[in-house]
JSON list of C-alpha atoms in Angstrom, two decimals:
[
{"chain": "M", "resi": 512, "resn": "MET", "atom": "CA", "xyz": [99.95, 112.74, 81.02]},
{"chain": "M", "resi": 513, "resn": "SER", "atom": "CA", "xyz": [98.21, 109.46, 80.22]},
{"chain": "M", "resi": 514, "resn": "GLN", "atom": "CA", "xyz": [94.42, 109.43, 80.05]},
{"chain": "M", "resi": 515, "resn": "THR", "atom": "CA", "xyz": [94.15, 105.68, 80.68]},
{"chain": "M", "resi": 516, "resn": "GLN", "atom": "CA", "xyz": [91.03, 104.97, 82.70]},
{"chain": "M", "resi": 517, "resn": "PHE", "atom": "CA", "xyz": [91.59, 103.80, 86.26]},
{"chain": "M", "resi": 518, "resn": "PRO", "atom": "CA", "xyz": [88.34, 102.35, 87.66]},
{"chain": "M", "resi": 519, "resn": "ILE", "atom": "CA", "xyz": [88.01, 102.47, 91.45]},
{"chain": "M", "resi": 520, "resn": "LEU", "atom": "CA", "xyz": [85.31, 100.65, 93.39]},
{"chain": "M", "resi": 521, "resn": "LEU", "atom": "CA", "xyz": [84.18, 102.92, 96.24]},
{"chain": "M", "resi": 522, "resn": "VAL", "atom": "CA", "xyz": [82.25, 101.22, 99.03]},
{"chain": "M", "resi": 523, "resn": "ASP", "atom": "CA", "xyz": [80.98, 103.85, 101.47]},
{"chain": "M", "resi": 524, "resn": "ASP", "atom": "CA", "xyz": [77.58, 104.49, 103.00]},
{"chain": "M", "resi": 525, "resn": "ASP", "atom": "CA", "xyz": [78.06, 108.28, 102.71]},
{"chain": "M", "resi": 526, "resn": "ALA", "atom": "CA", "xyz": [77.12, 109.50, 99.22]},
{"chain": "M", "resi": 527, "resn": "GLN", "atom": "CA", "xyz": [78.81, 112.84, 99.97]},
{"chain": "M", "resi": 528, "resn": "ILE", "atom": "CA", "xyz": [82.18, 111.06, 100.04]},
{"chain": "M", "resi": 529, "resn": "ALA", "atom": "CA", "xyz": [81.53, 109.79, 96.51]},
{"chain": "M", "resi": 530, "resn": "ASP", "atom": "CA", "xyz": [80.60, 113.29, 95.37]},
{"chain": "M", "resi": 531, "resn": "VAL", "atom": "CA", "xyz": [83.73, 114.84, 96.90]},
{"chain": "M", "resi": 532, "resn": "LEU", "atom": "CA", "xyz": [85.95, 112.15, 95.40]},
{"chain": "M", "resi": 533, "resn": "VAL", "atom": "CA", "xyz": [84.52, 112.63, 91.91]},
{"chain": "M", "resi": 534, "resn": "ARG", "atom": "CA", "xyz": [84.93, 116.42, 92.09]},
{"chain": "M", "resi": 535, "resn": "ALA", "atom": "CA", "xyz": [88.42, 116.32, 93.65]},
{"chain": "M", "resi": 536, "resn": "ALA", "atom": "CA", "xyz": [89.61, 113.70, 91.17]},
{"chain": "M", "resi": 537, "resn": "GLN", "atom": "CA", "xyz": [88.92, 116.00, 88.22]},
{"chain": "M", "resi": 538, "resn": "SER", "atom": "CA", "xyz": [92.12, 117.88, 89.00]},
{"chain": "M", "resi": 539, "resn": "SER", "atom": "CA", "xyz": [94.05, 115.48, 91.26]},
{"chain": "M", "resi": 540, "resn": "PHE", "atom": "CA", "xyz": [93.43, 112.11, 89.57]},
{"chain": "M", "resi": 541, "resn": "PRO", "atom": "CA", "xyz": [91.70, 112.67, 86.19]},
{"chain": "M", "resi": 542, "resn": "GLU", "atom": "CA", "xyz": [92.19, 109.06, 85.12]},
{"chain": "M", "resi": 543, "resn": "ALA", "atom": "CA", "xyz": [90.05, 107.83, 88.03]},
{"chain": "M", "resi": 544, "resn": "SER", "atom": "CA", "xyz": [86.49, 106.71, 87.43]},
{"chain": "M", "resi": 545, "resn": "PHE", "atom": "CA", "xyz": [84.44, 105.69, 90.44]},
{"chain": "M", "resi": 546, "resn": "ILE", "atom": "CA", "xyz": [82.00, 102.81, 90.74]},
{"chain": "M", "resi": 547, "resn": "TYR", "atom": "CA", "xyz": [80.03, 103.79, 93.83]},
{"chain": "M", "resi": 548, "resn": "VAL", "atom": "CA", "xyz": [78.14, 101.34, 96.03]},
{"chain": "M", "resi": 549, "resn": "ALA", "atom": "CA", "xyz": [76.72, 102.21, 99.45]},
{"chain": "M", "resi": 550, "resn": "SER", "atom": "CA", "xyz": [76.44, 98.90, 101.29]},
{"chain": "M", "resi": 551, "resn": "PHE", "atom": "CA", "xyz": [77.89, 95.45, 101.79]},
{"chain": "M", "resi": 552, "resn": "GLU", "atom": "CA", "xyz": [75.00, 93.97, 99.80]},
{"chain": "M", "resi": 553, "resn": "GLU", "atom": "CA", "xyz": [75.52, 96.30, 96.82]},
{"chain": "M", "resi": 554, "resn": "ALA", "atom": "CA", "xyz": [79.27, 95.70, 96.87]},
{"chain": "M", "resi": 555, "resn": "LYS", "atom": "CA", "xyz": [78.83, 91.93, 96.99]},
{"chain": "M", "resi": 556, "resn": "ALA", "atom": "CA", "xyz": [76.30, 92.04, 94.12]},
{"chain": "M", "resi": 557, "resn": "TYR", "atom": "CA", "xyz": [78.73, 94.16, 92.08]},
{"chain": "M", "resi": 558, "resn": "ILE", "atom": "CA", "xyz": [81.56, 91.65, 92.56]},
{"chain": "M", "resi": 559, "resn": "ASP", "atom": "CA", "xyz": [79.30, 88.64, 91.95]},
{"chain": "M", "resi": 560, "resn": "ASP", "atom": "CA", "xyz": [77.94, 90.15, 88.71]},
{"chain": "M", "resi": 561, "resn": "LEU", "atom": "CA", "xyz": [81.28, 91.50, 87.50]},
{"chain": "M", "resi": 562, "resn": "GLU", "atom": "CA", "xyz": [81.93, 90.72, 83.87]},
{"chain": "M", "resi": 563, "resn": "GLY", "atom": "CA", "xyz": [84.64, 92.28, 81.76]},
{"chain": "M", "resi": 564, "resn": "ARG", "atom": "CA", "xyz": [87.14, 94.75, 83.16]},
{"chain": "M", "resi": 565, "resn": "GLY", "atom": "CA", "xyz": [87.03, 95.16, 86.92]},
{"chain": "M", "resi": 566, "resn": "PRO", "atom": "CA", "xyz": [88.29, 97.92, 89.18]},
{"chain": "M", "resi": 567, "resn": "LYS", "atom": "CA", "xyz": [92.00, 98.51, 89.72]},
{"chain": "M", "resi": 568, "resn": "ILE", "atom": "CA", "xyz": [91.57, 99.13, 93.45]},
{"chain": "M", "resi": 569, "resn": "VAL", "atom": "CA", "xyz": [88.85, 99.26, 96.07]},
{"chain": "M", "resi": 570, "resn": "LEU", "atom": "CA", "xyz": [88.38, 102.15, 98.51]},
{"chain": "M", "resi": 571, "resn": "LEU", "atom": "CA", "xyz": [86.49, 100.57, 101.40]},
{"chain": "M", "resi": 572, "resn": "ASP", "atom": "CA", "xyz": [84.90, 102.33, 104.37]},
{"chain": "M", "resi": 573, "resn": "ILE", "atom": "CA", "xyz": [85.23, 100.31, 107.56]},
{"chain": "M", "resi": 574, "resn": "ASP", "atom": "CA", "xyz": [81.97, 101.54, 109.10]},
{"chain": "M", "resi": 575, "resn": "LEU", "atom": "CA", "xyz": [79.13, 100.85, 106.68]},
{"chain": "M", "resi": 576, "resn": "LYS", "atom": "CA", "xyz": [76.45, 101.50, 109.35]},
{"chain": "M", "resi": 577, "resn": "GLY", "atom": "CA", "xyz": [74.77, 98.14, 108.89]},
{"chain": "M", "resi": 578, "resn": "ALA", "atom": "CA", "xyz": [74.72, 94.66, 110.32]},
{"chain": "M", "resi": 579, "resn": "VAL", "atom": "CA", "xyz": [77.90, 93.96, 108.37]},
{"chain": "M", "resi": 580, "resn": "ASP", "atom": "CA", "xyz": [80.82, 96.32, 107.97]},
{"chain": "M", "resi": 581, "resn": "GLY", "atom": "CA", "xyz": [83.72, 96.95, 105.63]},
{"chain": "M", "resi": 582, "resn": "LEU", "atom": "CA", "xyz": [85.83, 94.26, 107.27]},
{"chain": "M", "resi": 583, "resn": "ASP", "atom": "CA", "xyz": [83.08, 91.74, 106.53]},
{"chain": "M", "resi": 584, "resn": "PHE", "atom": "CA", "xyz": [83.17, 92.80, 102.88]},
{"chain": "M", "resi": 585, "resn": "LEU", "atom": "CA", "xyz": [86.97, 92.59, 102.88]},
{"chain": "M", "resi": 586, "resn": "ALA", "atom": "CA", "xyz": [86.81, 89.02, 104.26]},
{"chain": "M", "resi": 587, "resn": "MET", "atom": "CA", "xyz": [84.26, 88.08, 101.59]},
{"chain": "M", "resi": 588, "resn": "LEU", "atom": "CA", "xyz": [86.36, 89.73, 98.88]},
{"chain": "M", "resi": 589, "resn": "ARG", "atom": "CA", "xyz": [89.53, 87.89, 99.92]},
{"chain": "M", "resi": 590, "resn": "ALA", "atom": "CA", "xyz": [87.66, 84.57, 99.65]},
{"chain": "M", "resi": 591, "resn": "HIS", "atom": "CA", "xyz": [86.00, 85.46, 96.33]},
{"chain": "M", "resi": 592, "resn": "PRO", "atom": "CA", "xyz": [87.63, 84.30, 93.07]},
{"chain": "M", "resi": 593, "resn": "LYS", "atom": "CA", "xyz": [86.87, 87.64, 91.39]},
{"chain": "M", "resi": 594, "resn": "GLY", "atom": "CA", "xyz": [88.21, 89.81, 94.19]},
{"chain": "M", "resi": 595, "resn": "ARG", "atom": "CA", "xyz": [90.83, 87.95, 96.12]},
{"chain": "M", "resi": 596, "resn": "LEU", "atom": "CA", "xyz": [93.75, 89.76, 94.47]},
{"chain": "M", "resi": 597, "resn": "LEU", "atom": "CA", "xyz": [92.24, 93.26, 94.26]},
{"chain": "M", "resi": 598, "resn": "PRO", "atom": "CA", "xyz": [94.14, 95.87, 96.26]},
{"chain": "M", "resi": 599, "resn": "VAL", "atom": "CA", "xyz": [91.92, 97.26, 99.01]},
{"chain": "M", "resi": 600, "resn": "VAL", "atom": "CA", "xyz": [92.56, 100.63, 100.64]},
{"chain": "M", "resi": 601, "resn": "MET", "atom": "CA", "xyz": [90.61, 100.96, 103.86]},
{"chain": "M", "resi": 602, "resn": "LEU", "atom": "CA", "xyz": [88.94, 104.30, 104.65]},
{"chain": "M", "resi": 603, "resn": "SER", "atom": "CA", "xyz": [88.16, 105.25, 108.21]},
{"chain": "M", "resi": 604, "resn": "GLY", "atom": "CA", "xyz": [86.99, 108.34, 110.05]},
{"chain": "M", "resi": 605, "resn": "SER", "atom": "CA", "xyz": [89.52, 107.56, 112.77]},
{"chain": "M", "resi": 606, "resn": "LYS", "atom": "CA", "xyz": [92.60, 105.47, 113.31]},
{"chain": "M", "resi": 607, "resn": "THR", "atom": "CA", "xyz": [92.69, 103.13, 116.28]},
{"chain": "M", "resi": 608, "resn": "PRO", "atom": "CA", "xyz": [95.39, 100.50, 116.63]},
{"chain": "M", "resi": 609, "resn": "LYS", "atom": "CA", "xyz": [92.67, 97.81, 116.71]},
{"chain": "M", "resi": 610, "resn": "GLN", "atom": "CA", "xyz": [91.11, 99.03, 113.42]},
{"chain": "M", "resi": 611, "resn": "VAL", "atom": "CA", "xyz": [94.49, 99.17, 111.72]},
{"chain": "M", "resi": 612, "resn": "GLU", "atom": "CA", "xyz": [95.50, 95.71, 112.96]},
{"chain": "M", "resi": 613, "resn": "ARG", "atom": "CA", "xyz": [92.17, 94.11, 112.03]},
{"chain": "M", "resi": 614, "resn": "SER", "atom": "CA", "xyz": [92.24, 95.70, 108.56]},
{"chain": "M", "resi": 615, "resn": "TYR", "atom": "CA", "xyz": [95.63, 94.24, 107.76]},
{"chain": "M", "resi": 616, "resn": "ALA", "atom": "CA", "xyz": [94.72, 90.90, 109.36]},
{"chain": "M", "resi": 617, "resn": "PHE", "atom": "CA", "xyz": [91.68, 90.71, 107.04]},
{"chain": "M", "resi": 618, "resn": "GLY", "atom": "CA", "xyz": [93.88, 91.38, 103.99]},
{"chain": "M", "resi": 619, "resn": "ALA", "atom": "CA", "xyz": [93.83, 95.15, 103.44]},
{"chain": "M", "resi": 620, "resn": "SER", "atom": "CA", "xyz": [96.56, 96.54, 101.20]},
{"chain": "M", "resi": 621, "resn": "ALA", "atom": "CA", "xyz": [96.57, 99.89, 103.01]},
{"chain": "M", "resi": 622, "resn": "PHE", "atom": "CA", "xyz": [94.79, 101.76, 105.80]},
{"chain": "M", "resi": 623, "resn": "THR", "atom": "CA", "xyz": [93.97, 105.47, 105.43]},
{"chain": "M", "resi": 624, "resn": "VAL", "atom": "CA", "xyz": [92.06, 108.07, 107.42]},
{"chain": "M", "resi": 625, "resn": "LYS", "atom": "CA", "xyz": [89.42, 110.06, 105.54]},
{"chain": "M", "resi": 626, "resn": "PRO", "atom": "CA", "xyz": [90.44, 113.66, 104.98]},
{"chain": "M", "resi": 627, "resn": "TYR", "atom": "CA", "xyz": [88.23, 116.40, 106.42]},
{"chain": "M", "resi": 628, "resn": "SER", "atom": "CA", "xyz": [88.52, 119.21, 103.89]},
{"chain": "M", "resi": 629, "resn": "TYR", "atom": "CA", "xyz": [88.12, 119.39, 100.13]},
{"chain": "M", "resi": 630, "resn": "SER", "atom": "CA", "xyz": [91.76, 120.42, 99.71]},
{"chain": "M", "resi": 631, "resn": "ASP", "atom": "CA", "xyz": [92.82, 117.46, 101.85]},
{"chain": "M", "resi": 632, "resn": "TRP", "atom": "CA", "xyz": [90.73, 115.13, 99.62]},
{"chain": "M", "resi": 633, "resn": "LYS", "atom": "CA", "xyz": [92.53, 116.57, 96.57]},
{"chain": "M", "resi": 634, "resn": "MET", "atom": "CA", "xyz": [95.89, 115.83, 98.22]},
{"chain": "M", "resi": 635, "resn": "TYR", "atom": "CA", "xyz": [94.67, 112.36, 99.21]},
{"chain": "M", "resi": 636, "resn": "LEU", "atom": "CA", "xyz": [93.75, 111.63, 95.57]},
{"chain": "M", "resi": 637, "resn": "HIS", "atom": "CA", "xyz": [97.02, 113.09, 94.34]},
{"chain": "M", "resi": 638, "resn": "ASN", "atom": "CA", "xyz": [98.88, 110.70, 96.65]},
{"chain": "M", "resi": 639, "resn": "LEU", "atom": "CA", "xyz": [96.61, 107.80, 95.68]},
{"chain": "M", "resi": 640, "resn": "ARG", "atom": "CA", "xyz": [97.38, 108.53, 92.02]},
{"chain": "M", "resi": 641, "resn": "THR", "atom": "CA", "xyz": [101.13, 108.79, 92.64]},
{"chain": "M", "resi": 642, "resn": "TYR", "atom": "CA", "xyz": [101.26, 105.40, 94.33]},
{"chain": "M", "resi": 643, "resn": "TRP", "atom": "CA", "xyz": [98.53, 103.25, 92.73]},
{"chain": "M", "resi": 644, "resn": "PHE", "atom": "CA", "xyz": [98.57, 104.72, 89.20]},
{"chain": "M", "resi": 645, "resn": "GLU", "atom": "CA", "xyz": [102.14, 105.88, 88.64]},
{"chain": "M", "resi": 646, "resn": "THR", "atom": "CA", "xyz": [104.32, 103.74, 90.93]},
{"chain": "M", "resi": 647, "resn": "VAL", "atom": "CA", "xyz": [103.03, 100.19, 91.33]},
{"chain": "M", "resi": 648, "resn": "THR", "atom": "CA", "xyz": [102.10, 97.67, 88.65]},
{"chain": "M", "resi": 649, "resn": "LEU", "atom": "CA", "xyz": [98.60, 96.30, 89.10]},
{"chain": "M", "resi": 650, "resn": "LEU", "atom": "CA", "xyz": [96.89, 93.30, 87.58]},
{"chain": "M", "resi": 651, "resn": "ASP", "atom": "CA", "xyz": [94.32, 93.94, 84.86]},
{"chain": "M", "resi": 652, "resn": "PHE", "atom": "CA", "xyz": [91.22, 92.25, 86.23]},
{"chain": "M", "resi": 653, "resn": "ARG", "atom": "CA", "xyz": [88.97, 90.86, 83.52]},
{"chain": "M", "resi": 654, "resn": "HIS", "atom": "CA", "xyz": [86.18, 88.49, 84.42]},
{"chain": "M", "resi": 655, "resn": "ARG", "atom": "CA", "xyz": [83.89, 86.25, 82.47]},
{"chain": "M", "resi": 656, "resn": "ARG", "atom": "CA", "xyz": [80.50, 85.28, 83.71]},
{"chain": "M", "resi": 657, "resn": "ASP", "atom": "CA", "xyz": [80.55, 81.74, 85.05]},
{"chain": "M", "resi": 658, "resn": "SER", "atom": "CA", "xyz": [78.59, 79.26, 82.93]}
]
């Protein structure tokens, strides 16, 4: 088993989700390291200030409980030179056809429903690892601060 680090940007207004992901990843996706931000503003600042190695993927909550939501961040990310090619996995508490369609229209790489139990989160991370870490080839995002 490789111990290569796999940084994941988590954008979710619920800090408990970050805690569950970190704990569940210890056994289901040990290579994962989470960069947690709780709002559109924090996520935008993270991307704007990114220097060096960036995340491999973004886990993005649709409902950020603010004036702007996850789809707004996704639209900004797709237009941003540092984030336009990053794979984005949408997280949602529910799955409506409109949410799914809008997510893909805005440039999401995948749409997923948040698990409800700790064991389901472990399985979610196991599946995330199988696909994004073991199966696909991702770009290595490295950024230099603009002069």
